Amino acid sequence: MTFAVLDFRETAQELGGCQLPESREIGMPEPAVDTPRRTLRVLRMVTRSLLVAFACLWFGFALLSGAAQHGEGFQAVLRNLANTLPWLGLFVVVYLAFRNELLGGLLIIVAGLAYAFFFNAFASPLILFAISLPLLALGGALLVCWAMSRPR
C-alpha cells in the first residue's frame, strides 16, 4: 500500500500566497527513532515477567498440591516443602537471568531440558508443553536479548 505525497505549496502560492507546512506523506506515522532499543527493552521486560510468573505459578502448585497428603493446615504445607525444591532452583536461575542474560538464558534452557527428564515430559505431552517448552522458549528469548544488547 502506497501513499501519495501531497504538495500544495505551489498551488497555495498561486491562490494567494498562504504558507503551508512542508509536504510529507499522508497517513504514515513518524518512525520511532530508537526502535531496536525499544524492542529490546520490551522483549527483556516481557521475558523476565513471564519467567517470574512461571516460577511463582509452579512453585505455588508444587507447594499446595501435595499438602493434602500430609493433613490439613499450615503444618501440612510445611511438610510438603520438599516438593518445591526444583522450583526453588528455578527461582535461583531466574535471579541469575536478571543479573546476566547469557548465563541465565543458558541455565534456563538447561533447566527446561532437565525438567523434561525429571518429570518424564516425553511420556506426557501436557508436562512437555506446560513446563519444558516454555522454559526453552524463555531461555531462548533471554539469549536473543543478550545478542541484541551486545555492541556491534
Coordinates of C-alpha atoms in Angstrom, one line a residue:
M1 CA 0.0 0.0 0.0
T2 CA 1.5 3.3 -1.0
F3 CA 0.5 6.8 -0.1
A4 CA 0.6 9.8 -2.4
V5 CA 2.8 12.7 -1.4
L6 CA 0.7 15.8 -1.5
D7 CA 2.5 19.1 -2.2
F8 CA 0.1 22.1 -2.3
R9 CA 2.8 24.8 -1.8
E10 CA 2.8 25.9 -5.4
T11 CA -1.0 25.9 -5.7
A12 CA -1.3 27.8 -2.4
Q13 CA 1.1 30.5 -3.6
E14 CA -0.8 30.9 -6.8
L15 CA -4.1 31.3 -4.9
G16 CA -3.0 33.9 -2.5
G17 CA 0.4 33.3 -1.0
C18 CA -0.7 31.4 2.2
Q19 CA 2.1 29.4 3.8
L20 CA 1.6 25.7 4.2
P21 CA 3.8 23.3 6.2
E22 CA 6.4 21.1 4.5
S23 CA 4.9 18.3 2.4
R24 CA 5.0 14.8 3.9
E25 CA 3.5 11.5 3.2
I26 CA -0.1 11.5 4.5
G27 CA -1.1 8.6 6.6
M28 CA 2.4 7.4 7.5
P29 CA 3.4 7.7 11.2
E30 CA 6.7 9.2 12.1
P31 CA 9.3 6.4 12.5
A32 CA 10.5 5.7 16.0
V33 CA 14.0 7.0 16.5
D34 CA 15.1 4.2 18.8
T35 CA 13.2 1.1 17.6
P36 CA 15.8 -1.6 18.2
R37 CA 16.4 -0.4 21.8
R38 CA 12.7 -0.1 22.5
T39 CA 12.2 -3.6 21.1
L40 CA 15.0 -4.9 23.3
R41 CA 13.5 -3.2 26.4
V42 CA 10.0 -4.7 25.7
L43 CA 11.4 -8.2 25.0
R44 CA 13.5 -8.1 28.1
M45 CA 10.6 -6.9 30.3
V46 CA 8.1 -9.5 28.9
T47 CA 10.6 -12.4 29.2
R48 CA 11.6 -11.5 32.8
S49 CA 8.0 -11.1 33.8
L50 CA 7.0 -14.4 32.3
L51 CA 9.9 -16.1 34.0
V52 CA 8.9 -14.8 37.4
A53 CA 5.2 -15.6 36.8
F54 CA 6.1 -19.1 35.6
A55 CA 8.3 -19.8 38.6
C56 CA 5.7 -18.5 41.0
L57 CA 2.9 -20.5 39.4
W58 CA 4.8 -23.8 39.5
F59 CA 6.2 -23.1 43.0
G60 CA 2.7 -22.5 44.3
F61 CA 1.3 -25.5 42.6
A62 CA 4.1 -27.8 44.0
L63 CA 3.7 -26.3 47.4
L64 CA -0.1 -26.8 47.7
S65 CA -0.7 -29.8 45.5
G66 CA 0.8 -32.4 47.8
A67 CA -0.1 -30.7 51.1
A68 CA -3.4 -32.7 51.4
Q69 CA -1.4 -35.9 51.8
H70 CA 0.2 -34.6 55.0
G71 CA -3.1 -33.5 56.6
E72 CA -4.7 -30.0 56.9
G73 CA -3.4 -26.6 57.7
F74 CA -0.1 -24.8 57.6
Q75 CA 1.8 -27.7 59.1
A76 CA 0.8 -29.8 56.0
V77 CA 2.1 -27.1 53.7
L78 CA 5.4 -27.0 55.6
R79 CA 5.8 -30.8 55.4
N80 CA 5.3 -30.5 51.6
L81 CA 8.2 -28.2 51.1
A82 CA 10.4 -31.0 49.6
N83 CA 8.1 -30.9 46.5
T84 CA 9.2 -27.3 45.9
L85 CA 12.9 -27.9 45.6
P86 CA 13.0 -28.0 41.8
W87 CA 11.1 -24.7 41.7
L88 CA 13.3 -23.1 44.3
G89 CA 16.2 -24.0 42.0
L90 CA 14.3 -22.2 39.1
F91 CA 14.0 -19.1 41.3
V92 CA 17.8 -19.1 41.7
V93 CA 18.2 -19.4 37.9
V94 CA 15.7 -16.6 37.3
Y95 CA 17.6 -14.4 39.7
L96 CA 20.8 -15.2 37.7
A97 CA 19.0 -14.4 34.5
F98 CA 18.2 -10.9 35.8
R99 CA 21.9 -10.4 36.5
N100 CA 23.4 -12.0 33.4
E101 CA 21.3 -12.8 30.4
L102 CA 23.8 -15.1 28.7
L103 CA 24.3 -17.3 31.8
G104 CA 20.7 -17.1 32.8
G105 CA 19.4 -18.0 29.3
L106 CA 21.7 -21.0 29.1
L107 CA 20.8 -22.2 32.5
I108 CA 17.1 -21.8 31.8
I109 CA 17.5 -23.9 28.7
V110 CA 19.4 -26.5 30.7
A111 CA 16.6 -26.4 33.3
G112 CA 14.0 -26.9 30.6
L113 CA 15.8 -30.0 29.4
A114 CA 16.5 -31.2 32.9
Y115 CA 12.8 -30.8 33.9
A116 CA 11.8 -32.7 30.7
F117 CA 13.8 -35.7 32.0
F118 CA 13.0 -35.2 35.7
F119 CA 9.2 -35.0 35.1
N120 CA 9.3 -37.6 32.3
A121 CA 7.8 -35.0 29.9
F122 CA 8.2 -37.1 26.8
A123 CA 5.6 -39.5 28.2
S124 CA 3.1 -36.8 28.9
P125 CA 2.6 -34.0 26.3
L126 CA 0.9 -31.9 28.9
I127 CA 4.0 -31.7 31.0
L128 CA 6.1 -31.1 27.9
F129 CA 4.0 -28.2 26.8
A130 CA 3.4 -26.8 30.3
I131 CA 6.9 -27.0 31.8
S132 CA 9.7 -27.8 29.4
L133 CA 8.9 -25.9 26.2
P134 CA 8.0 -22.6 27.9
L135 CA 11.4 -22.8 29.7
L136 CA 13.2 -23.5 26.5
A137 CA 11.4 -20.6 24.7
L138 CA 12.1 -18.1 27.6
G139 CA 15.7 -19.2 27.8
G140 CA 16.0 -18.6 24.0
A141 CA 14.4 -15.2 24.4
L142 CA 17.0 -14.3 27.0
L143 CA 19.7 -15.3 24.6
V144 CA 18.1 -13.1 21.9
C145 CA 18.1 -10.2 24.4
W146 CA 21.7 -10.8 25.2
A147 CA 22.6 -10.9 21.5
M148 CA 20.7 -7.7 20.8
S149 CA 22.3 -5.8 23.6
R150 CA 25.9 -6.6 22.5
P151 CA 27.8 -3.8 20.9
R152 CA 28.3 -4.3 17.2

